[in-house]
């Protein structure tokens, strides 16, 4: 993400949560300093496709810093990249 992005980290988190929440099988929850995203895949496939969420995260300059995954469900936690890379975990 270019440093010249005029949108604040908080604004990008809001937009990321809003867009991600519209994806099929995805629920996004905005917290004070992060966005939790849960993806549920079909039981018949025994897999979870995270590509749409990760592509959206890239567009908004978000990175995942925590999460877990199983056969049909994954939960990832995202923050703005600069807050994680700069060591400033408060947004």
PDB file of N, CA and C in Angstrom:
ATOM      1  N   UNK A   1       0.841  -1.165   0.000  1.00  0.00           N
ATOM      2  CA  UNK A   1       0.000   0.000   0.000  1.00  0.00           C
ATOM      3  C   UNK A   1       0.890   1.233   0.000  1.00  0.00           C
ATOM      4  N   UNK A   2       0.623   2.163  -0.910  1.00  0.00           N
ATOM      5  CA  UNK A   2       1.443   3.366  -0.963  1.00  0.00           C
ATOM      6  C   UNK A   2       1.241   4.235   0.276  1.00  0.00           C
ATOM      7  N   UNK A   3       2.310   4.892   0.689  1.00  0.00           N
ATOM      8  CA  UNK A   3       2.229   5.778   1.848  1.00  0.00           C
ATOM      9  C   UNK A   3       1.304   6.962   1.576  1.00  0.00           C
ATOM     10  N   UNK A   4       1.043   7.282   0.304  1.00  0.00           N
ATOM     11  CA  UNK A   4       0.233   8.441  -0.033  1.00  0.00           C
ATOM     12  C   UNK A   4      -1.270   8.184   0.074  1.00  0.00           C
ATOM     13  N   UNK A   5      -1.672   7.018   0.550  1.00  0.00           N
ATOM     14  CA  UNK A   5      -3.093   6.719   0.700  1.00  0.00           C
ATOM     15  C   UNK A   5      -3.707   7.721   1.675  1.00  0.00           C
ATOM     16  N   UNK A   6      -4.670   8.515   1.203  1.00  0.00           N
ATOM     17  CA  UNK A   6      -5.227   9.570   2.062  1.00  0.00           C
ATOM     18  C   UNK A   6      -6.202   9.058   3.127  1.00  0.00           C
ATOM     19  N   UNK A   7      -6.629   7.816   3.030  1.00  0.00           N
ATOM     20  CA  UNK A   7      -7.614   7.291   3.982  1.00  0.00           C
ATOM     21  C   UNK A   7      -6.914   6.847   5.259  1.00  0.00           C
ATOM     22  N   UNK A   8      -7.533   7.147   6.379  1.00  0.00           N
ATOM     23  CA  UNK A   8      -6.966   6.765   7.672  1.00  0.00           C
ATOM     24  C   UNK A   8      -7.097   5.257   7.867  1.00  0.00           C
ATOM     25  N   UNK A   9      -6.279   4.684   8.739  1.00  0.00           N
ATOM     26  CA  UNK A   9      -6.413   3.262   9.045  1.00  0.00           C
ATOM     27  C   UNK A   9      -7.818   2.899   9.531  1.00  0.00           C
ATOM     28  N   UNK A  10      -8.413   3.754  10.350  1.00  0.00           N
ATOM     29  CA  UNK A  10      -9.751   3.492  10.869  1.00  0.00           C
ATOM     30  C   UNK A  10     -10.777   3.468   9.747  1.00  0.00           C
ATOM     31  N   UNK A  11     -10.672   4.405   8.818  1.00  0.00           N
ATOM     32  CA  UNK A  11     -11.584   4.460   7.673  1.00  0.00           C
ATOM     33  C   UNK A  11     -11.437   3.221   6.796  1.00  0.00           C
ATOM     34  N   UNK A  12     -10.201   2.794   6.581  1.00  0.00           N
ATOM     35  CA  UNK A  12      -9.969   1.588   5.763  1.00  0.00           C
ATOM     36  C   UNK A  12     -10.523   0.353   6.454  1.00  0.00           C
ATOM     37  N   UNK A  13     -10.395   0.279   7.792  1.00  0.00           N
ATOM     38  CA  UNK A  13     -10.945  -0.857   8.525  1.00  0.00           C
ATOM     39  C   UNK A  13     -12.458  -0.913   8.376  1.00  0.00           C
ATOM     40  N   UNK A  14     -13.109   0.246   8.492  1.00  0.00           N
ATOM     41  CA  UNK A  14     -14.571   0.309   8.321  1.00  0.00           C
ATOM     42  C   UNK A  14     -14.972  -0.181   6.926  1.00  0.00           C
ATOM     43  N   UNK A  15     -14.297   0.317   5.916  1.00  0.00           N
ATOM     44  CA  UNK A  15     -14.629  -0.045   4.533  1.00  0.00           C
ATOM     45  C   UNK A  15     -14.346  -1.518   4.262  1.00  0.00           C
ATOM     46  N   UNK A  16     -13.225  -2.006   4.777  1.00  0.00           N
ATOM     47  CA  UNK A  16     -12.876  -3.422   4.619  1.00  0.00           C
ATOM     48  C   UNK A  16     -13.940  -4.309   5.260  1.00  0.00           C
ATOM     49  N   UNK A  17     -14.342  -3.976   6.480  1.00  0.00           N
ATOM     50  CA  UNK A  17     -15.366  -4.771   7.176  1.00  0.00           C
ATOM     51  C   UNK A  17     -16.676  -4.746   6.395  1.00  0.00           C
ATOM     52  N   UNK A  18     -17.054  -3.582   5.896  1.00  0.00           N
ATOM     53  CA  UNK A  18     -18.301  -3.466   5.150  1.00  0.00           C
ATOM     54  C   UNK A  18     -18.303  -4.274   3.873  1.00  0.00           C
ATOM     55  N   UNK A  19     -17.217  -4.182   3.099  1.00  0.00           N
ATOM     56  CA  UNK A  19     -17.159  -4.930   1.840  1.00  0.00           C
ATOM     57  C   UNK A  19     -17.027  -6.427   2.083  1.00  0.00           C
ATOM     58  N   UNK A  20     -16.202  -6.815   3.037  1.00  0.00           N
ATOM     59  CA  UNK A  20     -15.998  -8.234   3.317  1.00  0.00           C
ATOM     60  C   UNK A  20     -17.287  -8.894   3.780  1.00  0.00           C
ATOM     61  N   UNK A  21     -18.077  -8.162   4.547  1.00  0.00           N
ATOM     62  CA  UNK A  21     -19.329  -8.699   5.068  1.00  0.00           C
ATOM     63  C   UNK A  21     -20.340  -9.016   3.960  1.00  0.00           C
ATOM     64  N   UNK A  22     -20.134  -8.466   2.766  1.00  0.00           N
ATOM     65  CA  UNK A  22     -21.047  -8.736   1.652  1.00  0.00           C
ATOM     66  C   UNK A  22     -20.658  -9.978   0.858  1.00  0.00           C
ATOM     67  N   UNK A  23     -19.490 -10.549   1.126  1.00  0.00           N
ATOM     68  CA  UNK A  23     -19.052 -11.744   0.404  1.00  0.00           C
ATOM     69  C   UNK A  23     -19.849 -12.965   0.863  1.00  0.00           C
ATOM     70  N   UNK A  24     -20.049 -13.892  -0.048  1.00  0.00           N
ATOM     71  CA  UNK A  24     -20.822 -15.095   0.266  1.00  0.00           C
ATOM     72  C   UNK A  24     -20.100 -15.965   1.298  1.00  0.00           C
ATOM     73  N   UNK A  25     -20.821 -16.347   2.352  1.00  0.00           N
ATOM     74  CA  UNK A  25     -20.273 -17.222   3.391  1.00  0.00           C
ATOM     75  C   UNK A  25     -19.323 -16.525   4.344  1.00  0.00           C
ATOM     76  N   UNK A  26     -19.318 -15.189   4.323  1.00  0.00           N
ATOM     77  CA  UNK A  26     -18.366 -14.427   5.133  1.00  0.00           C
ATOM     78  C   UNK A  26     -19.113 -13.504   6.096  1.00  0.00           C
ATOM     79  N   UNK A  27     -18.629 -13.453   7.331  1.00  0.00           N
ATOM     80  CA  UNK A  27     -19.150 -12.516   8.321  1.00  0.00           C
ATOM     81  C   UNK A  27     -17.970 -11.720   8.855  1.00  0.00           C
ATOM     82  N   UNK A  28     -18.071 -10.396   8.795  1.00  0.00           N
ATOM     83  CA  UNK A  28     -17.019  -9.528   9.312  1.00  0.00           C
ATOM     84  C   UNK A  28     -17.549  -8.769  10.517  1.00  0.00           C
ATOM     85  N   UNK A  29     -16.734  -8.699  11.558  1.00  0.00           N
ATOM     86  CA  UNK A  29     -17.096  -7.978  12.764  1.00  0.00           C
ATOM     87  C   UNK A  29     -16.014  -6.951  13.061  1.00  0.00           C
ATOM     88  N   UNK A  30     -16.405  -5.695  13.104  1.00  0.00           N
ATOM     89  CA  UNK A  30     -15.460  -4.596  13.365  1.00  0.00           C
ATOM     90  C   UNK A  30     -15.327  -4.416  14.867  1.00  0.00           C
ATOM     91  N   UNK A  31     -14.101  -4.506  15.361  1.00  0.00           N
ATOM     92  CA  UNK A  31     -13.795  -4.242  16.763  1.00  0.00           C
ATOM     93  C   UNK A  31     -13.017  -2.929  16.841  1.00  0.00           C
ATOM     94  N   UNK A  32     -12.665  -2.500  18.026  1.00  0.00           N
ATOM     95  CA  UNK A  32     -11.966  -1.224  18.182  1.00  0.00           C
ATOM     96  C   UNK A  32     -10.685  -1.135  17.346  1.00  0.00           C
ATOM     97  N   UNK A  33      -9.870  -2.172  17.387  1.00  0.00           N
ATOM     98  CA  UNK A  33      -8.558  -2.106  16.743  1.00  0.00           C
ATOM     99  C   UNK A  33      -8.317  -3.190  15.711  1.00  0.00           C
ATOM    100  N   UNK A  34      -9.358  -3.910  15.338  1.00  0.00           N
ATOM    101  CA  UNK A  34      -9.204  -4.988  14.362  1.00  0.00           C
ATOM    102  C   UNK A  34     -10.543  -5.329  13.733  1.00  0.00           C
ATOM    103  N   UNK A  35     -10.461  -6.145  12.692  1.00  0.00           N
ATOM    104  CA  UNK A  35     -11.657  -6.694  12.047  1.00  0.00           C
ATOM    105  C   UNK A  35     -11.520  -8.214  12.081  1.00  0.00           C
ATOM    106  N   UNK A  36     -12.492  -8.889  12.667  1.00  0.00           N
ATOM    107  CA  UNK A  36     -12.521 -10.350  12.690  1.00  0.00           C
ATOM    108  C   UNK A  36     -13.394 -10.820  11.527  1.00  0.00           C
ATOM    109  N   UNK A  37     -12.865 -11.728  10.745  1.00  0.00           N
ATOM    110  CA  UNK A  37     -13.577 -12.228   9.571  1.00  0.00           C
ATOM    111  C   UNK A  37     -13.707 -13.742   9.687  1.00  0.00           C
ATOM    112  N   UNK A  38     -14.941 -14.227   9.618  1.00  0.00           N
ATOM    113  CA  UNK A  38     -15.195 -15.666   9.649  1.00  0.00           C
ATOM    114  C   UNK A  38     -15.716 -16.095   8.287  1.00  0.00           C
ATOM    115  N   UNK A  39     -15.095 -17.150   7.753  1.00  0.00           N
ATOM    116  CA  UNK A  39     -15.480 -17.691   6.453  1.00  0.00           C
ATOM    117  C   UNK A  39     -15.938 -19.123   6.670  1.00  0.00           C
ATOM    118  N   UNK A  40     -17.115 -19.438   6.157  1.00  0.00           N
ATOM    119  CA  UNK A  40     -17.660 -20.792   6.281  1.00  0.00           C
ATOM    120  C   UNK A  40     -17.785 -21.368   4.880  1.00  0.00           C
ATOM    121  N   UNK A  41     -17.175 -22.538   4.680  1.00  0.00           N
ATOM    122  CA  UNK A  41     -17.253 -23.222   3.403  1.00  0.00           C
ATOM    123  C   UNK A  41     -18.260 -24.353   3.462  1.00  0.00           C
ATOM    124  N   UNK A  42     -18.629 -24.874   2.311  1.00  0.00           N
ATOM    125  CA  UNK A  42     -19.603 -25.968   2.281  1.00  0.00           C
ATOM    126  C   UNK A  42     -19.035 -27.248   2.904  1.00  0.00           C
ATOM    127  N   UNK A  43     -19.868 -27.920   3.682  1.00  0.00           N
ATOM    128  CA  UNK A  43     -19.420 -29.165   4.322  1.00  0.00           C
ATOM    129  C   UNK A  43     -19.033 -30.226   3.303  1.00  0.00           C
ATOM    130  N   UNK A  44     -19.694 -30.218   2.170  1.00  0.00           N
ATOM    131  CA  UNK A  44     -19.406 -31.234   1.155  1.00  0.00           C
ATOM    132  C   UNK A  44     -17.995 -31.095   0.582  1.00  0.00           C
ATOM    133  N   UNK A  45     -17.434 -29.886   0.609  1.00  0.00           N
ATOM    134  CA  UNK A  45     -16.088 -29.663   0.061  1.00  0.00           C
ATOM    135  C   UNK A  45     -14.985 -29.885   1.090  1.00  0.00           C
ATOM    136  N   UNK A  46     -15.326 -29.748   2.365  1.00  0.00           N
ATOM    137  CA  UNK A  46     -14.334 -29.815   3.443  1.00  0.00           C
ATOM    138  C   UNK A  46     -13.176 -28.866   3.182  1.00  0.00           C
ATOM    139  N   UNK A  47     -13.508 -27.642   2.734  1.00  0.00           N
ATOM    140  CA  UNK A  47     -12.485 -26.633   2.508  1.00  0.00           C
ATOM    141  C   UNK A  47     -13.096 -25.240   2.657  1.00  0.00           C
ATOM    142  N   UNK A  48     -12.234 -24.270   2.845  1.00  0.00           N
ATOM    143  CA  UNK A  48     -12.650 -22.877   2.968  1.00  0.00           C
ATOM    144  C   UNK A  48     -11.809 -22.071   1.984  1.00  0.00           C
ATOM    145  N   UNK A  49     -12.466 -21.321   1.116  1.00  0.00           N
ATOM    146  CA  UNK A  49     -11.766 -20.494   0.141  1.00  0.00           C
ATOM    147  C   UNK A  49     -11.573 -19.104   0.717  1.00  0.00           C
ATOM    148  N   UNK A  50     -10.346 -18.782   1.071  1.00  0.00           N
ATOM    149  CA  UNK A  50     -10.034 -17.493   1.681  1.00  0.00           C
ATOM    150  C   UNK A  50      -9.632 -16.441   0.650  1.00  0.00           C
ATOM    151  N   UNK A  51      -9.507 -16.818  -0.610  1.00  0.00           N
ATOM    152  CA  UNK A  51      -9.013 -15.883  -1.626  1.00  0.00           C
ATOM    153  C   UNK A  51      -9.810 -14.589  -1.716  1.00  0.00           C
ATOM    154  N   UNK A  52     -11.159 -14.618  -1.743  1.00  0.00           N
ATOM    155  CA  UNK A  52     -11.884 -13.346  -1.835  1.00  0.00           C
ATOM    156  C   UNK A  52     -11.605 -12.405  -0.651  1.00  0.00           C
ATOM    157  N   UNK A  53     -11.467 -12.968   0.536  1.00  0.00           N
ATOM    158  CA  UNK A  53     -11.189 -12.151   1.725  1.00  0.00           C
ATOM    159  C   UNK A  53      -9.777 -11.571   1.641  1.00  0.00           C
ATOM    160  N   UNK A  54      -8.806 -12.387   1.255  1.00  0.00           N
ATOM    161  CA  UNK A  54      -7.424 -11.919   1.171  1.00  0.00           C
ATOM    162  C   UNK A  54      -7.242 -10.897   0.054  1.00  0.00           C
ATOM    163  N   UNK A  55      -7.956 -11.062  -1.055  1.00  0.00           N
ATOM    164  CA  UNK A  55      -7.905 -10.068  -2.136  1.00  0.00           C
ATOM    165  C   UNK A  55      -8.484  -8.739  -1.669  1.00  0.00           C
ATOM    166  N   UNK A  56      -9.574  -8.789  -0.932  1.00  0.00           N
ATOM    167  CA  UNK A  56     -10.185  -7.572  -0.399  1.00  0.00           C
ATOM    168  C   UNK A  56      -9.246  -6.913   0.604  1.00  0.00           C
ATOM    169  N   UNK A  57      -8.623  -7.708   1.455  1.00  0.00           N
ATOM    170  CA  UNK A  57      -7.678  -7.173   2.440  1.00  0.00           C
ATOM    171  C   UNK A  57      -6.524  -6.450   1.752  1.00  0.00           C
ATOM    172  N   UNK A  58      -6.052  -7.001   0.668  1.00  0.00           N
ATOM    173  CA  UNK A  58      -4.953  -6.374  -0.071  1.00  0.00           C
ATOM    174  C   UNK A  58      -5.361  -5.001  -0.593  1.00  0.00           C
ATOM    175  N   UNK A  59      -6.556  -4.891  -1.122  1.00  0.00           N
ATOM    176  CA  UNK A  59      -7.030  -3.600  -1.649  1.00  0.00           C
ATOM    177  C   UNK A  59      -7.121  -2.528  -0.564  1.00  0.00           C
ATOM    178  N   UNK A  60      -7.403  -2.931   0.664  1.00  0.00           N
ATOM    179  CA  UNK A  60      -7.553  -1.974   1.751  1.00  0.00           C
ATOM    180  C   UNK A  60      -6.298  -1.850   2.621  1.00  0.00           C
ATOM    181  N   UNK A  61      -5.221  -2.511   2.253  1.00  0.00           N
ATOM    182  CA  UNK A  61      -3.985  -2.422   3.021  1.00  0.00           C
ATOM    183  C   UNK A  61      -4.074  -3.072   4.385  1.00  0.00           C
ATOM    184  N   UNK A  62      -4.829  -4.169   4.460  1.00  0.00           N
ATOM    185  CA  UNK A  62      -5.007  -4.885   5.724  1.00  0.00           C
ATOM    186  C   UNK A  62      -4.168  -6.163   5.709  1.00  0.00           C
ATOM    187  N   UNK A  63      -3.667  -6.560   6.869  1.00  0.00           N
ATOM    188  CA  UNK A  63      -2.930  -7.816   6.997  1.00  0.00           C
ATOM    189  C   UNK A  63      -3.531  -8.634   8.127  1.00  0.00           C
ATOM    190  N   UNK A  64      -3.437  -9.949   7.978  1.00  0.00           N
ATOM    191  CA  UNK A  64      -3.928 -10.827   9.034  1.00  0.00           C
ATOM    192  C   UNK A  64      -2.806 -11.050  10.041  1.00  0.00           C
ATOM    193  N   UNK A  65      -3.147 -10.991  11.311  1.00  0.00           N
ATOM    194  CA  UNK A  65      -2.138 -11.163  12.349  1.00  0.00           C
ATOM    195  C   UNK A  65      -2.474 -12.301  13.302  1.00  0.00           C
ATOM    196  N   UNK A  66      -3.666 -12.869  13.170  1.00  0.00           N
ATOM    197  CA  UNK A  66      -4.062 -13.955  14.065  1.00  0.00           C
ATOM    198  C   UNK A  66      -5.222 -14.691  13.412  1.00  0.00           C
ATOM    199  N   UNK A  67      -5.447 -15.921  13.824  1.00  0.00           N
ATOM    200  CA  UNK A  67      -6.593 -16.648  13.309  1.00  0.00           C
ATOM    201  C   UNK A  67      -6.471 -18.140  13.522  1.00  0.00           C
ATOM    202  N   UNK A  68      -7.512 -18.833  13.067  1.00  0.00           N
ATOM    203  CA  UNK A  68      -7.508 -20.296  13.121  1.00  0.00           C
ATOM    204  C   UNK A  68      -8.390 -20.807  12.001  1.00  0.00           C
ATOM    205  N   UNK A  69      -8.159 -22.045  11.632  1.00  0.00           N
ATOM    206  CA  UNK A  69      -8.920 -22.627  10.530  1.00  0.00           C
ATOM    207  C   UNK A  69      -9.166 -24.098  10.786  1.00  0.00           C
ATOM    208  N   UNK A  70     -10.308 -24.555  10.302  1.00  0.00           N
ATOM    209  CA  UNK A  70     -10.671 -25.962  10.360  1.00  0.00           C
ATOM    210  C   UNK A  70     -11.086 -26.408   8.969  1.00  0.00           C
ATOM    211  N   UNK A  71     -11.740 -27.532   8.885  1.00  0.00           N
ATOM    212  CA  UNK A  71     -12.117 -28.094   7.589  1.00  0.00           C
ATOM    213  C   UNK A  71     -13.139 -27.242   6.846  1.00  0.00           C
ATOM    214  N   UNK A  72     -14.070 -26.628   7.560  1.00  0.00           N
ATOM    215  CA  UNK A  72     -15.130 -25.871   6.875  1.00  0.00           C
ATOM    216  C   UNK A  72     -15.287 -24.447   7.389  1.00  0.00           C
ATOM    217  N   UNK A  73     -14.438 -24.009   8.314  1.00  0.00           N
ATOM    218  CA  UNK A  73     -14.562 -22.651   8.856  1.00  0.00           C
ATOM    219  C   UNK A  73     -13.196 -22.097   9.207  1.00  0.00           C
ATOM    220  N   UNK A  74     -12.997 -20.819   8.929  1.00  0.00           N
ATOM    221  CA  UNK A  74     -11.768 -20.130   9.302  1.00  0.00           C
ATOM    222  C   UNK A  74     -12.130 -18.759   9.845  1.00  0.00           C
ATOM    223  N   UNK A  75     -11.399 -18.340  10.865  1.00  0.00           N
ATOM    224  CA  UNK A  75     -11.555 -16.994  11.408  1.00  0.00           C
ATOM    225  C   UNK A  75     -10.191 -16.328  11.396  1.00  0.00           C
ATOM    226  N   UNK A  76     -10.120 -15.163  10.755  1.00  0.00           N
ATOM    227  CA  UNK A  76      -8.883 -14.403  10.660  1.00  0.00           C
ATOM    228  C   UNK A  76      -9.108 -13.019  11.244  1.00  0.00           C
ATOM    229  N   UNK A  77      -8.070 -12.470  11.842  1.00  0.00           N
ATOM    230  CA  UNK A  77      -8.125 -11.127  12.421  1.00  0.00           C
ATOM    231  C   UNK A  77      -7.198 -10.227  11.620  1.00  0.00           C
ATOM    232  N   UNK A  78      -7.707  -9.063  11.215  1.00  0.00           N
ATOM    233  CA  UNK A  78      -6.973  -8.137  10.357  1.00  0.00           C
ATOM    234  C   UNK A  78      -6.781  -6.791  11.022  1.00  0.00           C
ATOM    235  N   UNK A  79      -5.638  -6.163  10.696  1.00  0.00           N
ATOM    236  CA  UNK A  79      -5.338  -4.790  11.093  1.00  0.00           C
ATOM    237  C   UNK A  79      -4.720  -4.088   9.897  1.00  0.00           C
ATOM    238  N   UNK A  80      -4.723  -2.750   9.896  1.00  0.00           N
ATOM    239  CA  UNK A  80      -4.023  -2.029   8.840  1.00  0.00           C
ATOM    240  C   UNK A  80      -2.535  -2.385   8.866  1.00  0.00           C
ATOM    241  N   UNK A  81      -1.964  -2.570   7.692  1.00  0.00           N
ATOM    242  CA  UNK A  81      -0.578  -3.029   7.586  1.00  0.00           C
ATOM    243  C   UNK A  81       0.392  -2.139   8.345  1.00  0.00           C
ATOM    244  N   UNK A  82       0.249  -0.827   8.230  1.00  0.00           N
ATOM    245  CA  UNK A  82       1.242   0.047   8.857  1.00  0.00           C
ATOM    246  C   UNK A  82       1.214  -0.053  10.371  1.00  0.00           C
ATOM    247  N   UNK A  83       0.096  -0.373  10.978  1.00  0.00           N
ATOM    248  CA  UNK A  83       0.058  -0.483  12.430  1.00  0.00           C
ATOM    249  C   UNK A  83       0.773  -1.745  12.898  1.00  0.00           C
ATOM    250  N   UNK A  84       0.697  -2.794  12.112  1.00  0.00           N
ATOM    251  CA  UNK A  84       1.374  -4.041  12.472  1.00  0.00           C
ATOM    252  C   UNK A  84       2.866  -3.919  12.200  1.00  0.00           C
ATOM    253  N   UNK A  85       3.245  -3.393  11.024  1.00  0.00           N
ATOM    254  CA  UNK A  85       4.656  -3.312  10.652  1.00  0.00           C
ATOM    255  C   UNK A  85       5.418  -2.273  11.472  1.00  0.00           C
ATOM    256  N   UNK A  86       4.736  -1.218  11.926  1.00  0.00           N
ATOM    257  CA  UNK A  86       5.383  -0.192  12.739  1.00  0.00           C
ATOM    258  C   UNK A  86       5.423  -0.558  14.214  1.00  0.00           C
ATOM    259  N   UNK A  87       4.757  -1.663  14.571  1.00  0.00           N
ATOM    260  CA  UNK A  87       4.726  -2.087  15.969  1.00  0.00           C
ATOM    261  C   UNK A  87       3.712  -1.322  16.799  1.00  0.00           C
ATOM    262  N   UNK A  88       2.915  -0.470  16.147  1.00  0.00           N
ATOM    263  CA  UNK A  88       1.874   0.294  16.857  1.00  0.00           C
ATOM    264  C   UNK A  88       0.575  -0.466  16.684  1.00  0.00           C
ATOM    265  N   UNK A  89       0.195  -1.216  17.685  1.00  0.00           N
ATOM    266  CA  UNK A  89      -0.971  -2.072  17.561  1.00  0.00           C
ATOM    267  C   UNK A  89      -2.278  -1.347  17.862  1.00  0.00           C
ATOM    268  N   UNK A  90      -2.200  -0.128  18.295  1.00  0.00           N
ATOM    269  CA  UNK A  90      -3.396   0.679  18.519  1.00  0.00           C
ATOM    270  C   UNK A  90      -3.712   1.420  17.235  1.00  0.00           C
ATOM    271  N   UNK A  91      -4.968   1.355  16.814  1.00  0.00           N
ATOM    272  CA  UNK A  91      -5.377   2.052  15.596  1.00  0.00           C
ATOM    273  C   UNK A  91      -5.982   3.379  15.983  1.00  0.00           C
TER     274      UNK A  91
END
